[in-house]
Amino acid sequence: MRRFVSIALFVSSLITATNPTALHAQQADDIRATANQALTAFNIPGLAVVAVKDGNIILAEGFGVRDIQSNEPVTATTLFGVASHTKAFTATALALLVEQGKLNWDDKVIQHLPEFRLADPVRTADVTIRDLLSHRTGLGLGAGDLMIWPNTDKTMADILAGIPHLPLANGLREKYAYNNIMYVVAGEVVTRVSGMPYHDFVRQFLLEPMGMNDTVIGFSKVAPTATNLAIGTIEKDAQLHRFPLDYLEDFAAAGAMLSNANDFAKWLLVQTNQGKTTDGTPIFSETSQQQLWHTVTPLVVSESAAANGTQFRAYGLGWAVKNEFGVKQISHSGGILGMLSLTTIIPEHRFAITVMSNQQAFGALTAITQEAIEDLLELPNRDWLAEEQAKYQQAMQKKATFELTRPALIREPLPLASYAGSYRDNWYGAIEITEQQGELRIHFTHTPLLQGRLEHYNGDTFVVYWDEPLLEADAYIDFTVTRDNQVTEARLKAIASFTDFSFDFHHLRLQRQ
């Protein structure tokens, strides 16, 4: 953070102490300065930043370019995929149904969605709406995400049919494990209980009353050639690459929303005004907000988080909750390939900030947010930008120098044709492995992006190299072979620790058909 000791700033502080407008202008200038520095420090094409304070929009602007191909600027109307920010809208939609008397937070899911099943019948009968939203059903981190990520052709019926085959990693309400699929289920609950498609309910009862008229759910609602759409990028080998693809298209409740700075300002104003717009129009009740922001599932405070002033962490309903620097903070992040976003709300100060980016440098969003909070709370000076830049550079270096470790002695595989065939996982479905021109190819039949080649690693283990290297999700595939050299099944596992957890290959159990 930049603090300059000068007579000019001393005089300015005297003015802003009694002049909120001047104070807001100073806050906005500080945020602008950090955002502009972040573009260069993190090799980010474009950012959108929105901040509100005491019922006023102090900043809603774009920085940099929306598309590295066209070099058109990011503006306050440029749409970004805000991904898991959608979860807060899903939870709020359910809160409205609670207000309408159509459901209760602790209703069993099967009351409203009779075909819902988990692997354990006893747990199936006990899981509540609150459990779905607080990541405590017992499913593991990202379990089942390959049914929706990258974009698939699966229907809601397919998803519900697949869930009972997902392995349970923990007991019910025993442990936090972030899970997108349960928010897909929550969105279907909205549809069943309201009698309206999820998209329509959210638009009619949330987006339209708040005036969020540019916000849409699903990339198909925006033409790929639209001039107000940010195009995602991924940095690989010190170069930025465009990644203009869609995700979670049909399973909107988990993360398919696109929004912009102008619209998100309206959302933040409602969040910092106890569920009402600035003109007093109620969107949701104060009681609902208390439920959404209430601690449900405790989280571990890491050493690094504790060093940053975090004293407590938990997940509520669609929002993360923590106490940091002595104040309660409500937050959520969002990420799809090529785009990231971060929102932080400090209710006590009626302050909120959202940063959207068309690059995957999360440290930039953290730095912009933390610098703004540092100013707000008048905390000791700390160079968040430099700290986060150093972490980002280390991460990029780790990726650039990553090499697959090869065993000293290589066992030969069976003839390649022995591995070719149709395989099936009970929750994902069909996966084809074929021999083509002397090499093995793999195709996840429901996921257009998941096609690649197999390269021998050792014995009956191969490495899957996806045709789209920007996925950064290469994986081991290990075939099970009987004593008479018959291949019966295969298991996959991501190779690199930096692969996104939503590529949950390790949950698959591929049976040869």
Coordinates of C-alpha atoms in Angstrom, one line a residue:
M1 CA 0.0 0.0 0.0
R2 CA 1.1 3.5 -0.7
R3 CA 1.1 6.0 2.1
F4 CA 2.9 9.3 1.5
V5 CA 3.8 11.4 4.5
S6 CA 3.2 15.0 3.4
I7 CA 1.6 18.2 4.4
A8 CA -0.8 17.8 1.4
L9 CA -2.0 14.4 2.6
F10 CA -2.3 15.7 6.2
V11 CA -4.6 18.4 5.0
S12 CA -6.5 15.9 2.9
S13 CA -7.0 13.7 5.9
L14 CA -8.6 16.6 7.8
I15 CA -11.0 17.2 4.9
T16 CA -11.9 13.6 4.4
A17 CA -12.6 13.0 8.1
T18 CA -15.8 15.1 7.6
N19 CA -16.3 14.7 3.8
P20 CA -17.3 11.2 2.8
T21 CA -17.2 12.1 -0.9
A22 CA -13.6 13.1 -0.7
L23 CA -12.8 10.0 1.3
H24 CA -14.4 7.8 -1.3
A25 CA -12.5 9.6 -4.0
Q26 CA -9.2 8.9 -2.2
Q27 CA -10.1 5.2 -1.7
A28 CA -11.0 4.9 -5.4
D29 CA -7.7 6.5 -6.4
D30 CA -5.8 4.0 -4.2
I31 CA -7.6 1.1 -5.8
R32 CA -7.0 2.4 -9.3
A33 CA -3.3 2.7 -8.6
T34 CA -3.1 -0.9 -7.3
A35 CA -5.2 -2.3 -10.2
N36 CA -3.0 -0.6 -12.8
Q37 CA 0.2 -1.9 -11.2
A38 CA -1.3 -5.4 -11.0
L39 CA -1.8 -5.5 -14.8
T40 CA 1.9 -5.3 -15.4
A41 CA 3.0 -7.2 -12.3
F42 CA 0.9 -10.3 -13.1
N43 CA 0.8 -10.1 -16.9
I44 CA -3.0 -9.6 -16.8
P45 CA -4.8 -8.4 -20.0
G46 CA -7.8 -6.9 -18.2
L47 CA -9.5 -6.3 -14.9
A48 CA -12.8 -4.9 -13.7
V49 CA -13.0 -3.6 -10.1
V50 CA -16.1 -2.4 -8.2
A51 CA -16.1 -1.1 -4.7
V52 CA -19.0 0.3 -2.6
K53 CA -19.0 2.1 0.8
D54 CA -21.8 3.4 2.9
G55 CA -24.4 3.0 0.2
N56 CA -22.2 4.7 -2.5
I57 CA -20.4 3.2 -5.5
I58 CA -16.9 4.5 -5.1
L59 CA -15.5 2.7 -8.1
A60 CA -16.8 0.6 -11.0
E61 CA -14.2 0.6 -13.8
G62 CA -12.3 -1.5 -16.2
F63 CA -8.5 -1.7 -16.6
G64 CA -6.5 -3.1 -19.5
V65 CA -8.1 -5.0 -22.4
R66 CA -11.0 -7.4 -22.7
D67 CA -9.4 -9.5 -25.5
I68 CA -5.7 -9.8 -26.3
Q69 CA -6.6 -10.2 -30.0
S70 CA -8.7 -7.1 -30.4
N71 CA -7.1 -5.0 -27.7
E72 CA -10.5 -3.4 -27.0
P73 CA -10.6 -1.9 -23.5
V74 CA -12.3 -3.4 -20.4
T75 CA -15.1 -1.1 -19.3
A76 CA -17.7 -1.1 -16.5
T77 CA -20.0 -3.0 -18.9
T78 CA -17.6 -5.7 -19.9
L79 CA -19.0 -9.2 -19.0
F80 CA -16.8 -11.6 -17.1
G81 CA -17.5 -15.2 -16.1
V82 CA -17.8 -14.9 -12.3
A83 CA -18.1 -18.7 -11.9
S84 CA -18.7 -19.7 -8.2
H85 CA -20.0 -16.3 -7.3
T86 CA -23.2 -17.9 -8.7
K87 CA -23.4 -19.9 -5.6
A88 CA -24.3 -16.9 -3.5
F89 CA -27.2 -16.2 -5.9
T90 CA -28.3 -19.9 -5.7
A91 CA -28.3 -19.7 -1.9
T92 CA -30.2 -16.4 -1.9
A93 CA -32.8 -17.9 -4.3
L94 CA -33.4 -20.7 -1.8
A95 CA -33.6 -18.0 1.0
L96 CA -36.4 -16.4 -0.9
L97 CA -38.2 -19.7 -1.1
V98 CA -37.8 -20.0 2.7
E99 CA -39.3 -16.5 3.0
Q100 CA -42.2 -17.5 0.8
G101 CA -42.8 -20.5 3.1
K102 CA -42.1 -23.1 0.4
L103 CA -39.2 -24.8 2.1
N104 CA -37.0 -24.7 5.2
W105 CA -33.3 -24.7 5.4
D106 CA -33.3 -28.1 7.3
D107 CA -35.8 -29.8 5.0
K108 CA -34.5 -33.1 3.7
V109 CA -33.4 -32.8 0.1
I110 CA -35.6 -35.9 -0.8
Q111 CA -38.7 -34.0 0.3
H112 CA -38.3 -31.7 -2.8
L113 CA -36.2 -33.9 -5.0
P114 CA -37.3 -37.5 -4.4
E115 CA -34.9 -39.0 -6.9
F116 CA -31.8 -37.5 -5.1
R117 CA -29.5 -40.3 -3.9
L118 CA -26.0 -40.6 -2.4
A119 CA -24.0 -43.8 -2.2
D120 CA -25.2 -44.3 1.4
P121 CA -29.0 -44.8 1.7
V122 CA -29.0 -43.7 5.3
R123 CA -27.2 -40.5 4.5
T124 CA -29.5 -39.9 1.5
A125 CA -32.5 -39.7 3.9
D126 CA -30.7 -37.2 6.2
V127 CA -29.1 -34.7 3.8
T128 CA -30.7 -31.3 4.1
I129 CA -30.8 -28.1 2.0
R130 CA -28.4 -26.5 4.4
D131 CA -26.0 -29.5 3.9
L132 CA -26.0 -29.0 0.1
L133 CA -25.0 -25.4 0.4
S134 CA -22.3 -25.8 3.1
H135 CA -20.1 -28.4 1.5
R136 CA -20.6 -31.0 4.2
T137 CA -22.5 -33.9 2.6
G138 CA -19.4 -36.1 2.8
L139 CA -18.5 -36.0 -0.9
G140 CA -14.8 -35.3 -1.5
L141 CA -13.3 -32.1 -2.9
G142 CA -14.6 -31.7 -6.5
A143 CA -16.2 -35.1 -6.5
G144 CA -18.2 -35.5 -9.7
D145 CA -17.0 -32.3 -11.3
L146 CA -16.1 -34.2 -14.5
M147 CA -19.9 -34.5 -15.1
I148 CA -19.9 -30.7 -15.7
W149 CA -16.3 -29.6 -16.2
P150 CA -15.1 -28.9 -18.9
N151 CA -18.5 -28.4 -20.5
T152 CA -20.3 -31.7 -21.1
D153 CA -23.5 -32.9 -22.8
K154 CA -25.0 -34.3 -19.6
T155 CA -28.5 -33.5 -18.6
M156 CA -29.8 -33.0 -15.1
A157 CA -31.2 -36.5 -15.1
D158 CA -27.7 -37.8 -16.0
I159 CA -26.2 -35.8 -13.1
L160 CA -28.8 -37.2 -10.6
A161 CA -28.2 -40.7 -11.8
G162 CA -24.5 -40.4 -11.4
I163 CA -24.3 -38.9 -7.9
P164 CA -25.1 -42.3 -6.1
H165 CA -22.0 -43.7 -7.6
L166 CA -19.7 -41.0 -6.3
P167 CA -17.5 -42.3 -3.4
L168 CA -18.1 -40.7 0.0
A169 CA -14.9 -39.3 1.6
N170 CA -16.3 -38.2 4.9
G171 CA -19.2 -38.6 7.2
L172 CA -22.2 -36.3 7.0
R173 CA -21.5 -32.9 8.5
E174 CA -18.1 -34.3 9.6
K175 CA -15.8 -32.2 7.4
Y176 CA -15.7 -29.4 4.8
A177 CA -15.0 -30.4 1.2
Y178 CA -15.8 -28.0 -1.6
N179 CA -18.3 -29.5 -4.0
N180 CA -19.9 -28.1 -7.1
I181 CA -22.3 -30.9 -7.8
M182 CA -24.3 -30.3 -4.7
Y183 CA -24.9 -26.8 -5.9
V184 CA -26.2 -28.3 -9.2
V185 CA -28.6 -30.2 -7.0
A186 CA -29.5 -27.0 -5.1
G187 CA -30.4 -25.3 -8.4
E188 CA -32.7 -28.2 -9.2
V189 CA -34.4 -27.7 -5.8
V190 CA -35.0 -24.1 -6.8
T191 CA -36.6 -25.3 -10.0
R192 CA -38.8 -28.0 -8.4
V193 CA -40.0 -25.8 -5.4
S194 CA -40.6 -22.6 -7.4
G195 CA -42.1 -24.3 -10.5
M196 CA -39.8 -22.1 -12.6
P197 CA -36.5 -22.8 -14.4
Y198 CA -33.6 -21.8 -12.2
H199 CA -32.5 -19.1 -14.6
D200 CA -35.9 -17.6 -14.7
F201 CA -36.4 -17.6 -10.9
V202 CA -33.0 -15.9 -10.4
R203 CA -33.7 -13.3 -13.0
Q204 CA -37.3 -12.5 -11.9
F205 CA -36.7 -12.4 -8.1
L206 CA -33.0 -11.2 -7.9
L207 CA -31.5 -9.8 -11.0
E208 CA -34.4 -7.7 -12.3
P209 CA -35.4 -6.2 -8.9
M210 CA -31.8 -5.1 -8.4
G211 CA -31.5 -3.7 -11.9
M212 CA -28.7 -6.2 -12.9
N213 CA -30.0 -6.1 -16.5
D214 CA -26.7 -7.1 -18.2
T215 CA -26.1 -10.2 -16.0
V216 CA -26.8 -13.6 -17.6
I217 CA -26.5 -17.2 -16.6
G218 CA -24.8 -19.3 -19.2
F219 CA -22.2 -18.3 -21.9
S220 CA -24.8 -19.3 -24.6
K221 CA -26.7 -16.1 -23.7
V222 CA -23.8 -14.0 -25.0
A223 CA -22.6 -14.2 -28.6
P224 CA -18.9 -15.3 -28.8
T225 CA -18.3 -12.2 -31.0
A226 CA -20.0 -9.8 -28.5
T227 CA -17.9 -6.6 -28.0
N228 CA -18.8 -6.5 -24.2
L229 CA -17.4 -10.0 -23.4
A230 CA -14.0 -10.5 -21.7
I231 CA -12.0 -13.4 -23.3
G232 CA -10.2 -15.5 -20.9
T233 CA -6.4 -16.1 -21.1
I234 CA -4.0 -18.6 -19.6
E235 CA -0.3 -17.9 -19.1
K236 CA 1.9 -20.8 -20.3
D237 CA 5.6 -20.8 -21.1
A238 CA 5.6 -17.0 -20.4
Q239 CA 3.0 -16.4 -23.0
L240 CA -0.7 -15.5 -22.8
H241 CA -3.0 -17.7 -24.7
R242 CA -6.7 -17.0 -25.5
F243 CA -9.2 -19.4 -24.0
P244 CA -12.6 -18.4 -25.2
L245 CA -14.6 -21.4 -24.1
D246 CA -17.7 -21.9 -22.0
Y247 CA -18.2 -23.9 -18.8
L248 CA -21.0 -25.2 -16.6
E249 CA -23.4 -24.1 -19.3
D250 CA -26.4 -26.2 -18.3
F251 CA -25.7 -26.4 -14.6
A252 CA -25.9 -22.7 -13.9
A253 CA -26.4 -22.9 -10.1
A254 CA -22.8 -24.0 -9.5
G255 CA -21.1 -21.3 -11.6
A256 CA -22.4 -20.2 -15.0
M257 CA -23.1 -16.5 -14.3
L258 CA -21.6 -13.6 -16.3
S259 CA -21.7 -10.1 -14.9
N260 CA -19.9 -6.8 -15.1
A261 CA -18.7 -4.0 -12.7
N262 CA -21.9 -1.9 -13.1
D263 CA -24.2 -4.8 -12.3
F264 CA -22.1 -6.2 -9.5
A265 CA -22.1 -2.8 -7.8
K266 CA -25.9 -3.2 -7.4
W267 CA -25.4 -6.7 -5.8
L268 CA -22.8 -5.3 -3.4
L269 CA -25.0 -2.4 -2.5
V270 CA -27.7 -4.8 -1.5
Q271 CA -25.3 -6.9 0.5
T272 CA -24.1 -3.9 2.5
N273 CA -27.6 -2.6 3.1
Q274 CA -29.2 -5.6 4.8
G275 CA -30.9 -7.0 1.7
K276 CA -32.3 -3.7 0.4
T277 CA -31.5 -1.6 -2.7
T278 CA -30.4 2.0 -2.1
D279 CA -33.9 3.2 -2.6
G280 CA -35.2 0.8 0.1
T281 CA -36.6 -1.9 -2.1
P282 CA -36.3 -5.2 -0.3
I283 CA -34.6 -8.0 -2.2
F284 CA -34.3 -10.4 0.7
S285 CA -34.8 -10.1 4.5
E286 CA -32.3 -9.3 7.1
T287 CA -33.1 -12.7 8.6
S288 CA -32.2 -14.4 5.3
Q289 CA -28.9 -12.5 5.2
Q290 CA -28.1 -13.6 8.7
Q291 CA -28.7 -17.2 7.7
L292 CA -26.6 -16.9 4.6
W293 CA -23.7 -15.4 6.5
H294 CA -24.0 -17.7 9.5
T295 CA -21.2 -20.1 10.3
V296 CA -22.1 -23.7 9.2
T297 CA -19.0 -25.6 8.4
P298 CA -15.8 -24.6 10.2
L299 CA -12.5 -24.4 8.2
V300 CA -8.9 -24.9 9.3
V301 CA -6.9 -21.7 9.6
S302 CA -3.6 -22.3 8.0
E303 CA -0.3 -20.9 9.3
S304 CA -0.1 -18.5 6.4
A305 CA -3.7 -17.3 6.9
A306 CA -3.0 -16.8 10.6
A307 CA 0.1 -14.8 9.8
N308 CA -2.2 -12.6 7.6
G309 CA -4.5 -11.9 10.5
T310 CA -7.1 -14.6 10.1
Q311 CA -8.5 -15.8 13.4
F312 CA -11.4 -17.9 12.2
R313 CA -12.7 -19.3 9.0
A314 CA -15.9 -21.1 8.0
Y315 CA -18.4 -21.6 5.2
G316 CA -22.0 -20.4 5.5
L317 CA -24.6 -20.7 2.8
G318 CA -23.1 -19.7 -0.5
W319 CA -20.5 -17.5 1.2
A320 CA -17.3 -18.0 3.1
V321 CA -17.0 -16.3 6.6
K322 CA -13.9 -15.3 8.5
N323 CA -12.6 -13.0 11.1
E324 CA -9.5 -11.2 9.8
F325 CA -7.8 -8.1 11.1
G326 CA -10.4 -8.0 13.9
V327 CA -13.4 -7.6 11.6
K328 CA -15.9 -10.1 10.2
Q329 CA -15.5 -10.6 6.4
I330 CA -17.8 -12.3 4.0
S331 CA -16.2 -13.5 0.8
H332 CA -16.2 -15.8 -2.2
S333 CA -14.0 -16.4 -5.2
G334 CA -14.8 -17.8 -8.6
G335 CA -12.7 -19.5 -11.3
I336 CA -13.1 -20.9 -14.7
L337 CA -10.3 -21.6 -17.1
G338 CA -9.0 -18.2 -18.1
M339 CA -11.0 -16.1 -15.6
L340 CA -11.0 -15.4 -11.9
S341 CA -13.0 -13.2 -9.6
L342 CA -13.0 -12.4 -5.9
T343 CA -15.6 -10.6 -3.6
T344 CA -15.0 -9.4 -0.1
I345 CA -17.6 -7.7 2.1
I346 CA -16.9 -6.1 5.5
P347 CA -20.4 -5.6 7.0
E348 CA -19.3 -3.5 9.9
H349 CA -17.9 -0.8 7.6
R350 CA -20.6 -1.3 4.9
F351 CA -17.8 -1.9 2.4
A352 CA -17.5 -4.4 -0.4
I353 CA -15.1 -4.9 -3.3
T354 CA -15.2 -7.3 -6.3
V355 CA -12.3 -7.8 -8.7
M356 CA -12.7 -9.7 -12.0
S357 CA -9.9 -10.8 -14.2
N358 CA -9.4 -12.4 -17.6
Q359 CA -6.3 -14.2 -16.5
Q360 CA -5.7 -16.8 -13.7
A361 CA -3.4 -14.8 -11.4
F362 CA -5.4 -15.0 -8.2
G363 CA -2.7 -13.2 -6.3
A364 CA -3.5 -10.0 -8.2
L365 CA -7.1 -10.1 -7.0
T366 CA -5.9 -10.8 -3.5
A367 CA -3.5 -7.9 -3.5
I368 CA -6.0 -5.4 -4.8
T369 CA -8.5 -6.5 -2.2
Q370 CA -6.1 -6.5 0.7
E371 CA -4.7 -3.1 -0.2
A372 CA -8.2 -1.7 -0.2
I373 CA -9.0 -3.3 3.2
E374 CA -5.7 -2.1 4.6
D375 CA -6.7 1.5 3.6
L376 CA -10.2 1.0 5.0
L377 CA -9.0 -0.3 8.4
E378 CA -5.9 1.9 8.6
L379 CA -3.7 -1.1 9.1
P380 CA 0.1 -1.0 9.2
N381 CA 1.7 -0.6 5.7
R382 CA 2.3 -3.8 3.9
D383 CA 3.2 -4.4 0.2
W384 CA 0.6 -6.9 -0.7
L385 CA 1.3 -6.5 -4.4
A386 CA 5.0 -7.4 -4.1
E387 CA 4.2 -10.4 -1.8
E388 CA 1.6 -11.8 -4.1
Q389 CA 3.7 -11.1 -7.2
A390 CA 6.5 -13.1 -5.7
K391 CA 4.2 -16.1 -5.0
Y392 CA 2.8 -15.9 -8.5
Q393 CA 6.3 -15.9 -10.1
Q394 CA 7.2 -18.9 -8.0
A395 CA 4.1 -20.7 -9.1
M396 CA 4.8 -19.9 -12.8
Q397 CA 8.4 -21.1 -12.3
K398 CA 7.2 -24.3 -10.8
K399 CA 5.0 -24.9 -13.8
A400 CA 7.7 -24.0 -16.3
T401 CA 10.2 -26.3 -14.8
F402 CA 7.9 -29.2 -14.1
E403 CA 9.1 -32.5 -15.5
L404 CA 7.7 -35.9 -15.3
T405 CA 9.8 -38.2 -13.2
R406 CA 10.7 -41.4 -15.1
P407 CA 11.5 -44.7 -13.3
A408 CA 15.0 -46.0 -13.7
L409 CA 13.9 -49.3 -15.1
I410 CA 11.1 -49.4 -17.7
R411 CA 8.9 -52.4 -18.0
E412 CA 7.4 -52.9 -21.4
P413 CA 3.7 -52.7 -22.0
L414 CA 1.4 -55.3 -23.6
P415 CA 0.7 -54.8 -27.3
L416 CA -1.2 -51.5 -27.6
A417 CA -4.3 -53.2 -29.0
S418 CA -4.6 -55.0 -25.6
Y419 CA -5.6 -51.7 -23.9
A420 CA -7.9 -50.4 -26.6
G421 CA -11.6 -50.7 -26.0
S422 CA -14.7 -49.3 -24.4
Y423 CA -14.6 -48.4 -20.7
R424 CA -17.3 -47.2 -18.4
D425 CA -17.4 -45.4 -15.1
N426 CA -20.7 -45.6 -13.2
W427 CA -21.0 -41.9 -12.5
Y428 CA -19.3 -40.4 -15.6
G429 CA -20.2 -42.9 -18.3
A430 CA -18.4 -44.1 -21.4
I431 CA -14.7 -43.5 -22.2
E432 CA -13.2 -44.8 -25.4
I433 CA -9.6 -45.8 -25.9
T434 CA -8.5 -46.6 -29.4
E435 CA -5.4 -47.5 -31.3
Q436 CA -4.7 -45.1 -34.1
Q437 CA -1.5 -45.1 -36.3
G438 CA 0.6 -46.8 -33.7
E439 CA -0.5 -44.9 -30.6
L440 CA -3.4 -45.0 -28.1
R441 CA -6.0 -42.3 -28.0
I442 CA -8.5 -41.5 -25.2
H443 CA -11.9 -39.8 -25.6
F444 CA -14.3 -38.9 -22.8
T445 CA -17.5 -39.3 -24.7
H446 CA -19.5 -36.6 -22.9
T447 CA -16.7 -34.0 -22.9
P448 CA -15.5 -32.6 -26.2
L449 CA -12.3 -31.1 -24.7
L450 CA -11.1 -34.3 -23.0
Q451 CA -9.4 -36.0 -25.9
G452 CA -5.8 -36.9 -26.0
R453 CA -3.0 -39.4 -26.6
L454 CA -1.5 -42.0 -24.4
E455 CA 2.3 -42.2 -24.0
H456 CA 3.9 -45.2 -22.3
Y457 CA 5.3 -44.5 -18.9
N458 CA 6.1 -47.9 -17.3
G459 CA 4.5 -51.3 -17.4
D460 CA 0.8 -50.9 -17.7
T461 CA 0.8 -47.2 -16.8
F462 CA 0.6 -44.5 -19.5
V463 CA 0.5 -40.7 -19.4
V464 CA -2.5 -38.9 -20.9
Y465 CA -1.5 -35.8 -22.8
W466 CA -4.6 -33.8 -23.7
D467 CA -4.9 -32.3 -27.1
E468 CA -5.6 -28.9 -25.4
P469 CA -2.4 -28.3 -23.3
L470 CA -3.9 -25.2 -21.7
L471 CA -6.0 -27.5 -19.5
E472 CA -2.8 -28.2 -17.6
A473 CA -4.4 -31.5 -16.5
D474 CA -2.3 -34.3 -17.9
A475 CA -2.9 -37.5 -16.0
Y476 CA -1.5 -41.0 -15.3
I477 CA -3.7 -43.9 -16.5
D478 CA -3.0 -47.2 -14.9
F479 CA -4.5 -50.3 -16.4
T480 CA -5.3 -53.4 -14.3
V481 CA -4.1 -56.6 -16.0
T482 CA -4.9 -60.2 -15.1
R483 CA -2.4 -63.0 -15.0
D484 CA -3.4 -64.1 -18.4
N485 CA -2.8 -60.5 -19.7
Q486 CA -6.4 -59.4 -19.9
V487 CA -7.0 -55.7 -19.3
T488 CA -10.0 -55.3 -16.9
E489 CA -10.1 -51.7 -15.7
A490 CA -8.2 -48.5 -15.6
R491 CA -7.7 -45.7 -13.0
L492 CA -6.6 -42.1 -13.7
K493 CA -4.9 -39.5 -11.5
A494 CA -3.7 -36.0 -12.3
I495 CA 0.1 -35.7 -12.5
A496 CA 0.7 -32.2 -11.3
S497 CA -0.3 -30.6 -8.0
F498 CA -1.3 -27.5 -9.8
T499 CA -4.0 -29.2 -11.9
D500 CA -7.5 -27.8 -11.0
F501 CA -9.3 -30.0 -8.5
S502 CA -12.3 -30.1 -10.8
F503 CA -10.4 -32.5 -13.0
D504 CA -11.3 -35.2 -10.5
F505 CA -9.9 -38.1 -12.5
H506 CA -9.0 -40.0 -9.3
H507 CA -12.7 -40.6 -8.6
L508 CA -13.2 -42.6 -11.8
R509 CA -13.1 -46.3 -11.9
L510 CA -13.2 -47.4 -15.5
Q511 CA -14.5 -50.9 -16.1
R512 CA -13.6 -52.5 -19.4
Q513 CA -16.8 -53.4 -21.3

